[in-house]
Each structure stands twice: as structure tokens, then as C-alpha cells.
Amino acid sequence: MNIGRGEVIFENRHDAGRQLAAELSEYNGQSVVVLAIPNGGVPVAVEVASALKAGLDLVICRKIPLPLTPEAGFGACADDGTIILNEEIAKRVGLSRQQIEYEASKVRAEIQRRSILYEGDRPLVTVSGKTVIIIDDGLASGITMRAAVESVRRR
């Protein structure tokens, strides 16, 4: 990964996972489950779960993009229906309730499609009583991670 000043921190997502696993080594052998936010979080999480001898599963979350600037988002949805909105951003760009719901419905449909593709009928890994480590490959605003955390709290 190349950031700002041309400094390479990680060779790739697998390397990032190995480095993260080393930082989390105190959890090795404990009652831990690692949850990956696909797509980018999966290779990172695989390395962490393997090193920590932890369970591995997915928490499928997606940002809700701004209609005219899809690389930016104003919220996020999770696979259990959790929605986190940044109302301030939505208001600032003039989104109506109908536009918000329309954009969120597109994301929910994509999450449902991915849930069927990735998980099928497989039950979710149990998180009750375990330390949960949620992994993505990066955070911009953090809103997707907030949706993931809220979703996992409801499990």
C-alpha cells in the first residue's frame, strides 16, 4: 500500500493481515472470531484468523454512495438491515428522504445478492461471549465500520 509520501507500508492485503496479526498476537488461542468486510477485508482477515487460530466469517456491509459522487458516501448498510446515515452530509447535498431511501434500497439489494452468493444458507458464526475483531482493508469516514459494529452487536 502506498500512502501520501510514497512510503510503502504493506506489500498487499495479505501482508497487511500478517502484520495486523502480529499486533494482535495477544488474542492467539483465545475465544476470538474474526469478521471480514468483503471484498477488501477478506484477505486481511484470512491472515489474522489463521495466525490467531480464530473463527472466520463475514459481515457484509456497503457504503451508501452519494448519487452524483459515488466514491463518497453518506451512510452504510449491513446484511442484517442495519443502516447508519450521516444526516448532515445528506442534508448538505440536498438529498430528500425519497432519494436517501432509493440509494439505500439499491445498496440493500446488492448486500442481499452478496449474502446469497457468499453465505447461502450457512448460519452465521456465533459471536456471543467471544472477542470479535472486525476487519476491512481501510477506513475513510468509518461509517461502513460503524454499520458493521452495530450489526454485530445485534447478533
mmCIF file of C-alpha atoms in Angstrom:
data_model
loop_
_atom_site.group_PDB
_atom_site.id
_atom_site.type_symbol
_atom_site.label_atom_id
_atom_site.label_comp_id
_atom_site.label_asym_id
_atom_site.label_seq_id
_atom_site.Cartn_x
_atom_site.Cartn_y
_atom_site.Cartn_z
ATOM 1 C CA MET A 1 0.000 0.000 0.000
ATOM 2 C CA ASN A 2 1.334 3.398 -0.912
ATOM 3 C CA ILE A 3 0.332 6.345 1.241
ATOM 4 C CA GLY A 4 0.986 10.039 0.995
ATOM 5 C CA ARG A 5 4.745 10.363 0.980
ATOM 6 C CA GLY A 6 5.486 7.349 -1.199
ATOM 7 C CA GLU A 7 6.107 5.175 1.844
ATOM 8 C CA VAL A 8 5.120 1.542 1.311
ATOM 9 C CA ILE A 9 3.624 0.097 4.479
ATOM 10 C CA PHE A 10 2.122 -3.141 3.145
ATOM 11 C CA GLU A 11 3.082 -5.137 0.087
ATOM 12 C CA ASN A 12 -0.526 -6.263 -0.337
ATOM 13 C CA ARG A 13 -3.596 -7.143 1.740
ATOM 14 C CA HIS A 14 -2.141 -10.494 2.812
ATOM 15 C CA ASP A 15 0.963 -8.726 4.103
ATOM 16 C CA ALA A 16 -1.286 -6.246 5.913
ATOM 17 C CA GLY A 17 -3.084 -9.189 7.528
ATOM 18 C CA ARG A 18 0.148 -10.785 8.673
ATOM 19 C CA GLN A 19 1.344 -7.505 10.164
ATOM 20 C CA LEU A 20 -2.012 -6.928 11.851
ATOM 21 C CA ALA A 21 -1.982 -10.485 13.223
ATOM 22 C CA ALA A 22 1.416 -9.828 14.796
ATOM 23 C CA GLU A 23 -0.039 -6.765 16.529
ATOM 24 C CA LEU A 24 -2.999 -8.835 17.757
ATOM 25 C CA SER A 25 -0.928 -11.828 18.905
ATOM 26 C CA GLU A 26 -2.191 -11.472 22.495
ATOM 27 C CA TYR A 27 -5.504 -12.911 21.228
ATOM 28 C CA ASN A 28 -3.871 -16.091 19.876
ATOM 29 C CA GLY A 29 -5.703 -19.159 21.134
ATOM 30 C CA GLN A 30 -8.400 -17.149 22.910
ATOM 31 C CA SER A 31 -12.107 -17.241 22.169
ATOM 32 C CA VAL A 32 -11.956 -14.965 19.128
ATOM 33 C CA VAL A 33 -13.906 -14.639 15.913
ATOM 34 C CA VAL A 34 -12.641 -12.545 13.014
ATOM 35 C CA LEU A 35 -15.260 -10.953 10.780
ATOM 36 C CA ALA A 36 -14.245 -9.656 7.365
ATOM 37 C CA ILE A 37 -15.960 -6.883 5.459
ATOM 38 C CA PRO A 38 -15.827 -8.033 1.821
ATOM 39 C CA ASN A 39 -14.239 -7.621 -0.572
ATOM 40 C CA GLY A 40 -11.031 -5.960 0.555
ATOM 41 C CA GLY A 41 -11.192 -7.073 4.174
ATOM 42 C CA VAL A 42 -11.261 -10.783 3.320
ATOM 43 C CA PRO A 43 -7.572 -11.362 2.502
ATOM 44 C CA VAL A 44 -6.545 -9.297 5.534
ATOM 45 C CA ALA A 45 -8.934 -11.211 7.806
ATOM 46 C CA VAL A 46 -7.878 -14.626 6.474
ATOM 47 C CA GLU A 47 -4.308 -13.964 7.591
ATOM 48 C CA VAL A 48 -5.408 -12.680 11.005
ATOM 49 C CA ALA A 49 -7.808 -15.571 11.660
ATOM 50 C CA SER A 50 -5.207 -18.119 10.601
ATOM 51 C CA ALA A 51 -2.493 -16.648 12.818
ATOM 52 C CA LEU A 52 -4.807 -16.308 15.823
ATOM 53 C CA LYS A 53 -6.413 -19.732 15.300
ATOM 54 C CA ALA A 54 -9.747 -17.927 15.308
ATOM 55 C CA GLY A 55 -13.078 -18.475 13.631
ATOM 56 C CA LEU A 56 -13.672 -16.516 10.432
ATOM 57 C CA ASP A 57 -16.880 -15.183 8.937
ATOM 58 C CA LEU A 58 -18.229 -12.210 7.015
ATOM 59 C CA VAL A 59 -20.183 -9.130 7.948
ATOM 60 C CA ILE A 60 -21.436 -7.788 4.647
ATOM 61 C CA CYS A 61 -21.600 -4.005 4.657
ATOM 62 C CA ARG A 62 -21.594 -1.428 1.896
ATOM 63 C CA LYS A 63 -21.464 2.336 1.876
ATOM 64 C CA ILE A 64 -24.462 4.234 0.543
ATOM 65 C CA PRO A 65 -22.949 6.407 -2.196
ATOM 66 C CA LEU A 66 -23.872 9.971 -2.991
ATOM 67 C CA PRO A 67 -25.837 9.948 -6.259
ATOM 68 C CA LEU A 68 -23.501 12.230 -8.226
ATOM 69 C CA THR A 69 -20.288 11.317 -6.409
ATOM 70 C CA PRO A 70 -20.383 7.531 -5.884
ATOM 71 C CA GLU A 71 -16.863 7.365 -4.436
ATOM 72 C CA ALA A 72 -18.183 9.385 -1.471
ATOM 73 C CA GLY A 73 -20.896 8.098 0.813
ATOM 74 C CA PHE A 74 -23.467 9.431 3.233
ATOM 75 C CA GLY A 75 -24.221 6.184 5.030
ATOM 76 C CA ALA A 76 -23.793 2.433 5.136
ATOM 77 C CA CYS A 77 -25.950 -0.696 5.326
ATOM 78 C CA ALA A 78 -25.195 -4.104 6.820
ATOM 79 C CA ASP A 79 -26.531 -7.557 5.975
ATOM 80 C CA ASP A 80 -28.911 -7.622 8.950
ATOM 81 C CA GLY A 81 -30.654 -4.424 7.822
ATOM 82 C CA THR A 82 -28.630 -2.042 9.975
ATOM 83 C CA ILE A 83 -28.424 1.399 8.378
ATOM 84 C CA ILE A 84 -26.152 4.182 9.586
ATOM 85 C CA LEU A 85 -26.698 7.581 7.966
ATOM 86 C CA ASN A 86 -24.713 10.779 8.129
ATOM 87 C CA GLU A 87 -27.738 13.067 8.092
ATOM 88 C CA GLU A 88 -25.511 16.150 7.980
ATOM 89 C CA ILE A 89 -23.958 15.117 4.663
ATOM 90 C CA ALA A 90 -27.330 14.099 3.217
ATOM 91 C CA LYS A 91 -28.781 17.464 4.220
ATOM 92 C CA ARG A 92 -25.746 19.410 2.972
ATOM 93 C CA VAL A 93 -26.040 17.905 -0.520
ATOM 94 C CA GLY A 94 -29.819 18.332 -0.543
ATOM 95 C CA LEU A 95 -30.954 14.706 -0.576
ATOM 96 C CA SER A 96 -34.659 14.178 0.008
ATOM 97 C CA ARG A 97 -35.982 11.307 2.139
ATOM 98 C CA GLN A 98 -37.026 9.600 -1.099
ATOM 99 C CA GLN A 99 -33.519 9.915 -2.555
ATOM 100 C CA ILE A 100 -31.997 8.597 0.660
ATOM 101 C CA GLU A 101 -34.354 5.612 0.655
ATOM 102 C CA TYR A 102 -33.757 4.973 -3.047
ATOM 103 C CA GLU A 103 -29.961 4.930 -2.645
ATOM 104 C CA ALA A 104 -30.230 2.769 0.494
ATOM 105 C CA SER A 105 -32.567 0.317 -1.278
ATOM 106 C CA LYS A 106 -30.023 -0.187 -4.078
ATOM 107 C CA VAL A 107 -27.332 -0.944 -1.513
ATOM 108 C CA ARG A 108 -29.612 -3.317 0.431
ATOM 109 C CA ALA A 109 -30.354 -5.223 -2.787
ATOM 110 C CA GLU A 110 -26.627 -5.563 -3.517
ATOM 111 C CA ILE A 111 -25.985 -6.748 0.043
ATOM 112 C CA GLN A 112 -28.748 -9.342 -0.283
ATOM 113 C CA ARG A 113 -27.258 -10.553 -3.571
ATOM 114 C CA ARG A 114 -23.816 -10.838 -1.982
ATOM 115 C CA SER A 115 -25.208 -12.587 1.107
ATOM 116 C CA ILE A 116 -26.751 -15.295 -1.057
ATOM 117 C CA LEU A 117 -23.586 -15.586 -3.135
ATOM 118 C CA TYR A 118 -21.151 -15.661 -0.202
ATOM 119 C CA GLU A 119 -23.123 -17.362 2.539
ATOM 120 C CA GLY A 120 -26.063 -19.212 1.030
ATOM 121 C CA ASP A 121 -27.982 -20.939 3.826
ATOM 122 C CA ARG A 122 -24.937 -21.260 6.076
ATOM 123 C CA PRO A 123 -25.643 -19.996 9.606
ATOM 124 C CA LEU A 124 -23.652 -17.064 10.965
ATOM 125 C CA VAL A 125 -20.717 -17.783 13.252
ATOM 126 C CA THR A 126 -21.683 -17.328 16.900
ATOM 127 C CA VAL A 127 -20.158 -14.189 18.398
ATOM 128 C CA SER A 128 -21.777 -14.262 21.830
ATOM 129 C CA GLY A 129 -19.159 -14.493 24.571
ATOM 130 C CA LYS A 130 -16.286 -14.065 22.116
ATOM 131 C CA THR A 131 -13.876 -11.297 21.309
ATOM 132 C CA VAL A 132 -14.846 -10.041 17.861
ATOM 133 C CA ILE A 133 -12.302 -8.486 15.523
ATOM 134 C CA ILE A 134 -13.883 -6.784 12.506
ATOM 135 C CA ILE A 135 -11.535 -6.198 9.586
ATOM 136 C CA ASP A 136 -11.743 -4.110 6.449
ATOM 137 C CA ASP A 137 -8.911 -3.076 4.171
ATOM 138 C CA GLY A 138 -9.192 0.599 5.059
ATOM 139 C CA LEU A 139 -11.345 3.274 6.605
ATOM 140 C CA ALA A 140 -12.229 6.609 5.035
ATOM 141 C CA SER A 141 -15.118 8.046 7.042
ATOM 142 C CA GLY A 142 -15.560 4.938 9.192
ATOM 143 C CA ILE A 143 -19.288 4.754 8.519
ATOM 144 C CA THR A 144 -19.127 1.270 6.960
ATOM 145 C CA MET A 145 -17.270 0.009 10.026
ATOM 146 C CA ARG A 146 -19.867 1.647 12.277
ATOM 147 C CA ALA A 147 -22.601 -0.262 10.431
ATOM 148 C CA ALA A 148 -20.616 -3.489 10.827
ATOM 149 C CA VAL A 149 -20.127 -2.941 14.559
ATOM 150 C CA GLU A 150 -23.800 -2.143 15.092
ATOM 151 C CA SER A 151 -24.810 -5.206 13.080
ATOM 152 C CA VAL A 152 -22.544 -7.495 15.103
ATOM 153 C CA ARG A 153 -23.844 -6.053 18.385
ATOM 154 C CA ARG A 154 -27.335 -7.180 17.331
ATOM 155 C CA ARG A 155 -26.269 -10.801 16.687
#
